[in-house]
PDB file of C-alpha atoms in Angstrom:
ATOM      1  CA  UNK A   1      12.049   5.102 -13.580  1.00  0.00           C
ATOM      2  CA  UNK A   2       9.827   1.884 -12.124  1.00  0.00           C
ATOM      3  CA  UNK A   3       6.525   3.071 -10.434  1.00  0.00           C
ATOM      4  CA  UNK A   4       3.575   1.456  -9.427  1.00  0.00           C
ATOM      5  CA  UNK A   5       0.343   4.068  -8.524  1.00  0.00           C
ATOM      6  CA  UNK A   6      -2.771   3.086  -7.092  1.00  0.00           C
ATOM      7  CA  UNK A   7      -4.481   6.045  -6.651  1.00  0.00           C
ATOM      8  CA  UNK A   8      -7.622   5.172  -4.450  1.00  0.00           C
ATOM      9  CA  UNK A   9      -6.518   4.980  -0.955  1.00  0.00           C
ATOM     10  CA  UNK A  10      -9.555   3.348   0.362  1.00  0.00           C
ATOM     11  CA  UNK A  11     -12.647   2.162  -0.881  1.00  0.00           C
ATOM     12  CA  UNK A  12     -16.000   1.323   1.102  1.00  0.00           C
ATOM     13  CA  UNK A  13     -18.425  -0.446  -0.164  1.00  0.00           C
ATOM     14  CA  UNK A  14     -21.960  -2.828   0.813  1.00  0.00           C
ATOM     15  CA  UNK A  15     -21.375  -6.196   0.494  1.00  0.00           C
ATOM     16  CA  UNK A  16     -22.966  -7.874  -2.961  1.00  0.00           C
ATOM     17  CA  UNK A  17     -21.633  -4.478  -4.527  1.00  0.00           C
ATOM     18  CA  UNK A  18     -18.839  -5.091  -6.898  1.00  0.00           C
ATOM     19  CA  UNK A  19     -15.356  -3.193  -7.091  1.00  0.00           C
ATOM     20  CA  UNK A  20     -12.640  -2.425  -9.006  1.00  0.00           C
ATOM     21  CA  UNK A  21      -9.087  -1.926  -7.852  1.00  0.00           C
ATOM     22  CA  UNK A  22      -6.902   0.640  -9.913  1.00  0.00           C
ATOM     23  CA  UNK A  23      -3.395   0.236 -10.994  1.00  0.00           C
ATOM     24  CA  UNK A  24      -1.240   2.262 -13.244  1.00  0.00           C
ATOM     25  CA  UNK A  25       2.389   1.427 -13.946  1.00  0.00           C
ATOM     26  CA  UNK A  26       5.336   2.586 -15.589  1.00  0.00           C
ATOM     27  CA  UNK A  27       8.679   0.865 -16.610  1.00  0.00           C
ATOM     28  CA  UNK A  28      10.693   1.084 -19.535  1.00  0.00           C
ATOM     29  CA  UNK A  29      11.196  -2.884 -19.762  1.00  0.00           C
ATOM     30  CA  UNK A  30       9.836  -4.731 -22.483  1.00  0.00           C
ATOM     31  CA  UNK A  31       9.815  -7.860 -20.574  1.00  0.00           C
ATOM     32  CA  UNK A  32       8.258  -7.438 -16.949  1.00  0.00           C
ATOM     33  CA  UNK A  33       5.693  -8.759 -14.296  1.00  0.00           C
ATOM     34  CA  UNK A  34       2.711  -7.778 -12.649  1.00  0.00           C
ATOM     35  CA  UNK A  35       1.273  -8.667  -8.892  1.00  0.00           C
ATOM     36  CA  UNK A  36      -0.991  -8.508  -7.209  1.00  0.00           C
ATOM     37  CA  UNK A  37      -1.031  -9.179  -3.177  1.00  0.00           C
ATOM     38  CA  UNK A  38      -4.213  -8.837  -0.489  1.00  0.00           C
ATOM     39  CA  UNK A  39      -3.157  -7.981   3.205  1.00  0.00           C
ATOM     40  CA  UNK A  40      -5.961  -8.829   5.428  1.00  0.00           C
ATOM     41  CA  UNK A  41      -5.667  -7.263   8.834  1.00  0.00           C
ATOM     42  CA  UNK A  42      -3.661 -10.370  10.326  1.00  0.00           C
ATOM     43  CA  UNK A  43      -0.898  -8.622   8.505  1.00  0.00           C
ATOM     44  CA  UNK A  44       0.381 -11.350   6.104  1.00  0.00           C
ATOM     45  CA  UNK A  45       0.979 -10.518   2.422  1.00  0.00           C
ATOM     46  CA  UNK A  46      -0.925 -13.383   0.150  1.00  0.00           C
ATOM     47  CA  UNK A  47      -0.022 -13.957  -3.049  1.00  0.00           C
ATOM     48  CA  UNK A  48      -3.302 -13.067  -5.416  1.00  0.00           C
ATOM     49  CA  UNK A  49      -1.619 -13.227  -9.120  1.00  0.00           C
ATOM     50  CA  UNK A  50       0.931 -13.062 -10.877  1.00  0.00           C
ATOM     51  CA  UNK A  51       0.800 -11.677 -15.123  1.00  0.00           C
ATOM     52  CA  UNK A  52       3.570 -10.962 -17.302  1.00  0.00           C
ATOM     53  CA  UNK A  53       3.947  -8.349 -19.865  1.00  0.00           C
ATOM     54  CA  UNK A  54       3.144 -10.696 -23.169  1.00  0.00           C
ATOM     55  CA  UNK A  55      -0.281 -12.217 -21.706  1.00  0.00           C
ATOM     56  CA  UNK A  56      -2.642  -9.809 -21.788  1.00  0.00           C
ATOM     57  CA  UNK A  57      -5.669 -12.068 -21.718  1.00  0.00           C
ATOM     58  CA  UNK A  58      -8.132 -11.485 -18.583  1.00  0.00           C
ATOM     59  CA  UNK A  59      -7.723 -13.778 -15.779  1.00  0.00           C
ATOM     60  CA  UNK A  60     -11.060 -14.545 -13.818  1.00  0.00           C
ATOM     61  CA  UNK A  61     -11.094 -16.833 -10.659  1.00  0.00           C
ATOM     62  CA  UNK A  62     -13.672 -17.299  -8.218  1.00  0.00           C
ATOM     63  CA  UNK A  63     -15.564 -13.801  -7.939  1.00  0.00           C
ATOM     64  CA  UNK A  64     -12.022 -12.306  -8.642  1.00  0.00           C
ATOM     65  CA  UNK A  65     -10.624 -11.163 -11.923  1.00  0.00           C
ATOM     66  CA  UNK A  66      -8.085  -9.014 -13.745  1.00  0.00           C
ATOM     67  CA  UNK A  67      -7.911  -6.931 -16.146  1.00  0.00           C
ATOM     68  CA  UNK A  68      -3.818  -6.095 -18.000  1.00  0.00           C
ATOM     69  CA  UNK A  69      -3.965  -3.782 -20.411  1.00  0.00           C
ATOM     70  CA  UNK A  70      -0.739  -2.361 -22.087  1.00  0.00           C
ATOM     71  CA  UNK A  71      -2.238   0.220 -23.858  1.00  0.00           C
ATOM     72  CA  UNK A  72      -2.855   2.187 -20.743  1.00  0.00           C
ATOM     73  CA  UNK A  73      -0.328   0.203 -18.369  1.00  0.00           C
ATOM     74  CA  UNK A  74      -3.045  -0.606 -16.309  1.00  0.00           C
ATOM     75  CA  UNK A  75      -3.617  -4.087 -14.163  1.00  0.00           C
ATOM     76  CA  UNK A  76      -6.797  -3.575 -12.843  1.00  0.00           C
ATOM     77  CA  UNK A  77      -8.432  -5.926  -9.672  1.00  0.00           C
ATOM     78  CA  UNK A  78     -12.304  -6.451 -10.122  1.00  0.00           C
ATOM     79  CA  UNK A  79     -14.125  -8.622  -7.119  1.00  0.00           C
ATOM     80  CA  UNK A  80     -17.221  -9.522  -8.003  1.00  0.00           C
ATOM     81  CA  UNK A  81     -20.416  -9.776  -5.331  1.00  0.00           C
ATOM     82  CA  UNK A  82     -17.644  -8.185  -2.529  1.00  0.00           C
ATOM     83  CA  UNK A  83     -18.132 -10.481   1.384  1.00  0.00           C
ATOM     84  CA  UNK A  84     -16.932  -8.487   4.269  1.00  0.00           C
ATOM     85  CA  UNK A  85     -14.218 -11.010   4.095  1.00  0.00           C
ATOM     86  CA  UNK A  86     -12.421  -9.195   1.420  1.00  0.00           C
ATOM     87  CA  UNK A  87     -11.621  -6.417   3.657  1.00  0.00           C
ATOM     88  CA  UNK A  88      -7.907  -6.173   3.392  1.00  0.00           C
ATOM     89  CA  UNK A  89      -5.697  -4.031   1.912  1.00  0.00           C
ATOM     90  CA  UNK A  90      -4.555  -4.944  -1.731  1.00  0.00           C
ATOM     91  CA  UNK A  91      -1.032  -4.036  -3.229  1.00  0.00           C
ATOM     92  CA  UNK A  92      -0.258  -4.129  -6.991  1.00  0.00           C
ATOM     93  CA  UNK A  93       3.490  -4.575  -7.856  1.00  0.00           C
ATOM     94  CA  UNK A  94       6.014  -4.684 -10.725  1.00  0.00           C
ATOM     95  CA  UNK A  95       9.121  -6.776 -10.946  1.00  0.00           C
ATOM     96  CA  UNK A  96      12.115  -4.483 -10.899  1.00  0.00           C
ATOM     97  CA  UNK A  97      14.430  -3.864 -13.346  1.00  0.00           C
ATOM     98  CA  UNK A  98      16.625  -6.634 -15.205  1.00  0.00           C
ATOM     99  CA  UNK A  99      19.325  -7.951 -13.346  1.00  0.00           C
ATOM    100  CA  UNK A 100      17.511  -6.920  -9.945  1.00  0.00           C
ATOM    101  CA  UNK A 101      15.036  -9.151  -8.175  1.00  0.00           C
ATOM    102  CA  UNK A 102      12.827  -5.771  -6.497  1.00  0.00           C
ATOM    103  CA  UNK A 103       9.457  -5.540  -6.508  1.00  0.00           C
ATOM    104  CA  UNK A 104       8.266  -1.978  -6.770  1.00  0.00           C
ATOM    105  CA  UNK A 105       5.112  -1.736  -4.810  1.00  0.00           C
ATOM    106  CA  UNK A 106       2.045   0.562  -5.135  1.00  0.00           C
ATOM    107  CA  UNK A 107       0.959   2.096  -1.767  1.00  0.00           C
ATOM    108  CA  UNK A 108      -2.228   0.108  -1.608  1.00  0.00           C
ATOM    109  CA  UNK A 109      -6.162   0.287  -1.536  1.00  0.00           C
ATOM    110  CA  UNK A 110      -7.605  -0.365   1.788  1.00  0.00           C
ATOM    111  CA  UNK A 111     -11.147  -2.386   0.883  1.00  0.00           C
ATOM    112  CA  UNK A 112     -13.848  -1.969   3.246  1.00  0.00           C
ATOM    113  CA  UNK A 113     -17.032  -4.189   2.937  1.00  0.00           C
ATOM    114  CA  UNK A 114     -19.763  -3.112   4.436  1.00  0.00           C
ATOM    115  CA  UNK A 115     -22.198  -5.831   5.603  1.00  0.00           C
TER     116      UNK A 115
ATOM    117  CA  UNK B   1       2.479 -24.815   0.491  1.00  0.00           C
ATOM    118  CA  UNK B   2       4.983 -21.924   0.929  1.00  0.00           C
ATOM    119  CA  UNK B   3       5.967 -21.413   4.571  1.00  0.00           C
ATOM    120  CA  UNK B   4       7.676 -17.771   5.130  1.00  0.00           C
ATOM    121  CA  UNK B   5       7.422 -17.489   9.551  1.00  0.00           C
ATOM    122  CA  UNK B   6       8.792 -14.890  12.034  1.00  0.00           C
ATOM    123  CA  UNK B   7       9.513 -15.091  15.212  1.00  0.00           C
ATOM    124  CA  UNK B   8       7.795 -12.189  16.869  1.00  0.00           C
ATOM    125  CA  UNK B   9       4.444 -11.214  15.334  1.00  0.00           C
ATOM    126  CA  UNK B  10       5.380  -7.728  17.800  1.00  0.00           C
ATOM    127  CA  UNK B  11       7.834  -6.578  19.656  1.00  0.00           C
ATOM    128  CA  UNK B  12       8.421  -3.440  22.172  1.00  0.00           C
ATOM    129  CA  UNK B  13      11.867  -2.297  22.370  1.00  0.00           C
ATOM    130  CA  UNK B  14      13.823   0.601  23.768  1.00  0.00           C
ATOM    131  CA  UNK B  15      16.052   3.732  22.297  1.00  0.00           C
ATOM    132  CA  UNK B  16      19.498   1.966  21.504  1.00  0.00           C
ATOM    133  CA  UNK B  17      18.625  -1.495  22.213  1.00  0.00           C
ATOM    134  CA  UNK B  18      20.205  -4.224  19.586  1.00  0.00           C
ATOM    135  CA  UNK B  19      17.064  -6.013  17.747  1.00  0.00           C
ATOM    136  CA  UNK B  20      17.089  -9.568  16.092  1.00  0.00           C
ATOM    137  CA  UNK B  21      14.193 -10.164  13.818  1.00  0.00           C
ATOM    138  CA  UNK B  22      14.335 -13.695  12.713  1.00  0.00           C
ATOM    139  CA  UNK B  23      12.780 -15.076   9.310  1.00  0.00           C
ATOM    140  CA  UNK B  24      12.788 -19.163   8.112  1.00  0.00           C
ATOM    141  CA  UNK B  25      11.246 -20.521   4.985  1.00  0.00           C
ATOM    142  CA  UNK B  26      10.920 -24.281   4.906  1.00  0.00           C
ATOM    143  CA  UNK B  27      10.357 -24.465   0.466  1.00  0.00           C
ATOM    144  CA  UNK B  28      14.659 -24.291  -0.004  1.00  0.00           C
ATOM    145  CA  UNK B  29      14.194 -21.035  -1.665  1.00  0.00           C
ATOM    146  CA  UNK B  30      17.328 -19.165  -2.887  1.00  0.00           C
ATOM    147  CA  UNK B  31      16.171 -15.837  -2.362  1.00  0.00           C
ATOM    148  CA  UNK B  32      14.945 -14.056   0.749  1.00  0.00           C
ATOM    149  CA  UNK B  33      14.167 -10.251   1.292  1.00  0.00           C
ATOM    150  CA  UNK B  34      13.510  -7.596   4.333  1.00  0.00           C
ATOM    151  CA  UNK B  35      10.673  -4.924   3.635  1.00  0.00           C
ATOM    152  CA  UNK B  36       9.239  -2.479   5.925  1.00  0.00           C
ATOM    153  CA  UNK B  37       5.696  -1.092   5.549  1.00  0.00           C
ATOM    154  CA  UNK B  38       4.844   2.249   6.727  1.00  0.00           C
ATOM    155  CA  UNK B  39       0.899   3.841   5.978  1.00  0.00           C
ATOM    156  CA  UNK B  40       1.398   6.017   3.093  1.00  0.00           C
ATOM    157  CA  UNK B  41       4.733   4.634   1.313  1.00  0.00           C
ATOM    158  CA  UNK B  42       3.712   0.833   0.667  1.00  0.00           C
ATOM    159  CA  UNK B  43       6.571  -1.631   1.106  1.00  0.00           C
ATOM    160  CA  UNK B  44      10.398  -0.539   0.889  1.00  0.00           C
ATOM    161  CA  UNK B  45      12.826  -3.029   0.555  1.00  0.00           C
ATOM    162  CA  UNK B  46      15.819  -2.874   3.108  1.00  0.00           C
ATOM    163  CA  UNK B  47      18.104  -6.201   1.943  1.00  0.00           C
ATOM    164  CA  UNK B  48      17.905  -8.847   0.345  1.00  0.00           C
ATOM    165  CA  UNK B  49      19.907 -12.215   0.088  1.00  0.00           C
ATOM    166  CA  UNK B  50      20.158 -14.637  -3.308  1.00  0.00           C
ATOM    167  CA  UNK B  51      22.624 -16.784  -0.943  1.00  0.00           C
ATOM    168  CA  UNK B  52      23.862 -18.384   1.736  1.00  0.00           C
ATOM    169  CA  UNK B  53      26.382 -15.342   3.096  1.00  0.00           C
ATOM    170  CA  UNK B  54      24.925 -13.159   0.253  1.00  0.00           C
ATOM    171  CA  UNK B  55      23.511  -9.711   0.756  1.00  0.00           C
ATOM    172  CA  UNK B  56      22.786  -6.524  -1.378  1.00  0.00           C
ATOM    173  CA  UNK B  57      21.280  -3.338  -0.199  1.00  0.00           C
ATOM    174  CA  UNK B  58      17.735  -2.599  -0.931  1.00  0.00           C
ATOM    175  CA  UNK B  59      16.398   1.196  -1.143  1.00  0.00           C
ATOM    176  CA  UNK B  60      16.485   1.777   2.659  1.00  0.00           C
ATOM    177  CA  UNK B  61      19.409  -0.188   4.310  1.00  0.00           C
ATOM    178  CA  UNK B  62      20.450   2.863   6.831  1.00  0.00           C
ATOM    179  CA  UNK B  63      20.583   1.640   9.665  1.00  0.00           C
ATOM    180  CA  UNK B  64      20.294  -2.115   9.473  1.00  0.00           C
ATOM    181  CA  UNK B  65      22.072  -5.146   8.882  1.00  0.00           C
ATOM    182  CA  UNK B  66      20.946  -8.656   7.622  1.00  0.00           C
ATOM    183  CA  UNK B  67      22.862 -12.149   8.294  1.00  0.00           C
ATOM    184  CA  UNK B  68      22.147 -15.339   6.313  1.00  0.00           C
ATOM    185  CA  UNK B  69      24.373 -18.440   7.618  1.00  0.00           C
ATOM    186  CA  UNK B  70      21.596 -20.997   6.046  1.00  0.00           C
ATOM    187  CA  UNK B  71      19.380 -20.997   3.336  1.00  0.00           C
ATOM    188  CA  UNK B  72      16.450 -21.351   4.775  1.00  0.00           C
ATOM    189  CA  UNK B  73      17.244 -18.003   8.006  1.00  0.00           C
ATOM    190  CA  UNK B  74      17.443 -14.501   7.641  1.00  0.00           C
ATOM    191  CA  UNK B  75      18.111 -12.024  10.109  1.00  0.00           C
ATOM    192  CA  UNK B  76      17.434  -8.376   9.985  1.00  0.00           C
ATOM    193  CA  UNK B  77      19.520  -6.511  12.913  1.00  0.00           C
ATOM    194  CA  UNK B  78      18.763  -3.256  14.159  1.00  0.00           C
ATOM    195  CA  UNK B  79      22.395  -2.324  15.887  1.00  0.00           C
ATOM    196  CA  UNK B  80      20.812   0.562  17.553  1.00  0.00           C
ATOM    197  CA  UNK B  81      17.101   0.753  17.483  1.00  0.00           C
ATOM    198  CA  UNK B  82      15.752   4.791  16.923  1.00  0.00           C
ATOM    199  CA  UNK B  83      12.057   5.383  17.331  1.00  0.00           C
ATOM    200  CA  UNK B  84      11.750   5.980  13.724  1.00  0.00           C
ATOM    201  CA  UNK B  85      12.219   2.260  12.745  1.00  0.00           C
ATOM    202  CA  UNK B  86       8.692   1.810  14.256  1.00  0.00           C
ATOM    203  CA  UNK B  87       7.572  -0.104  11.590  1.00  0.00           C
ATOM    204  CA  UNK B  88       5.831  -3.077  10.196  1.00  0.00           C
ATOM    205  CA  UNK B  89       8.701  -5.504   9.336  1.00  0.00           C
ATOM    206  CA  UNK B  90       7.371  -8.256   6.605  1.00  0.00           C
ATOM    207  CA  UNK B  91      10.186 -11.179   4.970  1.00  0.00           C
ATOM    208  CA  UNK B  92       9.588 -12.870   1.795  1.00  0.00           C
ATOM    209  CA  UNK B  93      11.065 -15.144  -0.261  1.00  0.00           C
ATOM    210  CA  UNK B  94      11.489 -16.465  -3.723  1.00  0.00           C
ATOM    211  CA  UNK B  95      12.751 -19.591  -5.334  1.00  0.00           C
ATOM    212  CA  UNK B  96      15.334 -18.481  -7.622  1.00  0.00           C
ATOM    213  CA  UNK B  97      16.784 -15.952  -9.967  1.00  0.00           C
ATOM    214  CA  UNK B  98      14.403 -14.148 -12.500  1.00  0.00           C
ATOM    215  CA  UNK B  99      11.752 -11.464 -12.860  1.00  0.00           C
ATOM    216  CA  UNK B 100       8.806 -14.120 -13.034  1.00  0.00           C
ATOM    217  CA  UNK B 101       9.802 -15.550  -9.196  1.00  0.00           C
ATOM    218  CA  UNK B 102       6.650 -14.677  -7.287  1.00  0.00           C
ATOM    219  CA  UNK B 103       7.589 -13.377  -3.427  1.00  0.00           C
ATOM    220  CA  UNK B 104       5.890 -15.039  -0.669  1.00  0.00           C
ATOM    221  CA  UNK B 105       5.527 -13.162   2.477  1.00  0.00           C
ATOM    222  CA  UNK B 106       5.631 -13.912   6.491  1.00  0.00           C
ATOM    223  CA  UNK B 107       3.166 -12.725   8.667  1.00  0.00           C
ATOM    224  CA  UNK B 108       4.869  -9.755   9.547  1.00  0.00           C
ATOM    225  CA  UNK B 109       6.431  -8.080  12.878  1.00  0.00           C
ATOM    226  CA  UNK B 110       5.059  -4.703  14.043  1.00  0.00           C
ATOM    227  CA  UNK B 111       7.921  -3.569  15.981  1.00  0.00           C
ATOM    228  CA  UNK B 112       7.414  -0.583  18.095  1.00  0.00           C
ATOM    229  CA  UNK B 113      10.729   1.687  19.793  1.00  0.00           C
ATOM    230  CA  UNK B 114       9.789   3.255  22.603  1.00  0.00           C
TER     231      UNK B 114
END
């Protein structure tokens, strides 16, 4: 079976501090896709990045970057220098199985930043 | 840009009252999707639609139906509200077909049933 955990519920931290987002995945697929998504408290999902299964390079933009590794199905979120406004709530996902176009999502991490 | 809208960000309904919750994306995308989001249980996907007058049932479809007459609407119904579909109620959308199709998302409609 397709699940997505992120363990850490919520997170607080001082702004400047950096922080890193967990997620753990499992899926049987050899071919799949990884997400993630940042829900500030306006309530819209937004679309952070997107990494499939045979790229496991880092990806690093702005003060945000990720970090897919297969060996421990992990896709893990690091912002660096956290601003208050990266308070949101972040979701990691996986693309469902072939044939289906479901996203299974993680339950989130709700990111405070203190100022 | 991708434009996913709905057309309540919140709504206050009654015990048995029929519910519309209306979704448009203007980027002619084929696919469009219904989610809920409760604290706890992330997002659970009600329906979905890869067509005009296409639907399949998500993980939670109990309880509601969907209508697409045009590619660019989708409508989740709630025949008969219940105060346990107090929810937050987000759409997306994808372009086509395909694992890699990223989802874009509305803002959302928090939906409470009194």
């Amino acid at each position: 079976a397709q699940k997505v955990t992120q363990a850490q519920t919520e997170i607080s931290v001082v702004e400047k501090e950096d922080v890193t987002l967990d997620c753990v995945y499992e899926t049987r697929d050899t071919t799949y896709y990884l997400f993630w998504y940042k829900q500030p408290p306006s309530g819209e999902l937004v679309f952070l990045i997107r990494r499939n299964s045979f790229d496991e390079q880092n990806e690093i933009s702005g003060r945000y970057s990720w970090n897919f590794q297969k060996s421990t199905s992990s896709f893990n979120f690091t912002i660096t220098a956290s601003q208050v406004v990266d308070s949101a709530v972040y979701f990691c996902a996986l693309s469902g199985p072939r044939g289906t176009y479901k996203y299974i999502f993680g339950t989130g991490t709700r990111l405070k930043v203190l100022a | 840009d991708v434009k996913v809208t709905q057309s309540s960000r919140y709504l206050v309904k009654r015990t048995g009252e029929k519910v519309f919750l209306e979704c448009v994306q203007d980027m002619d995308h084929e696919n469009m999707f219904w989610y809920r989001q409760d604290p706890g249980l992330g997002l659970r996907l009600i329906y979905f639609s890869y067509d005009v007058k296409m639907k399949e049932k998500g993980d939670i479809p109990e309880g509601y139906s969907v209508s697409r007459e045009k590619k660019e609407r989708f409508s989740l119904i709630l025949e008969s509200a219940s105060t346990n579909q107090t929810s937050m109620y987000l759409c997306a959308s994808s372009l086509r077909q395909g694992l890699q199709e990223t989802q874009y998302f509305g803002p959302g409609t928090r939906l409470l049933v009194l």
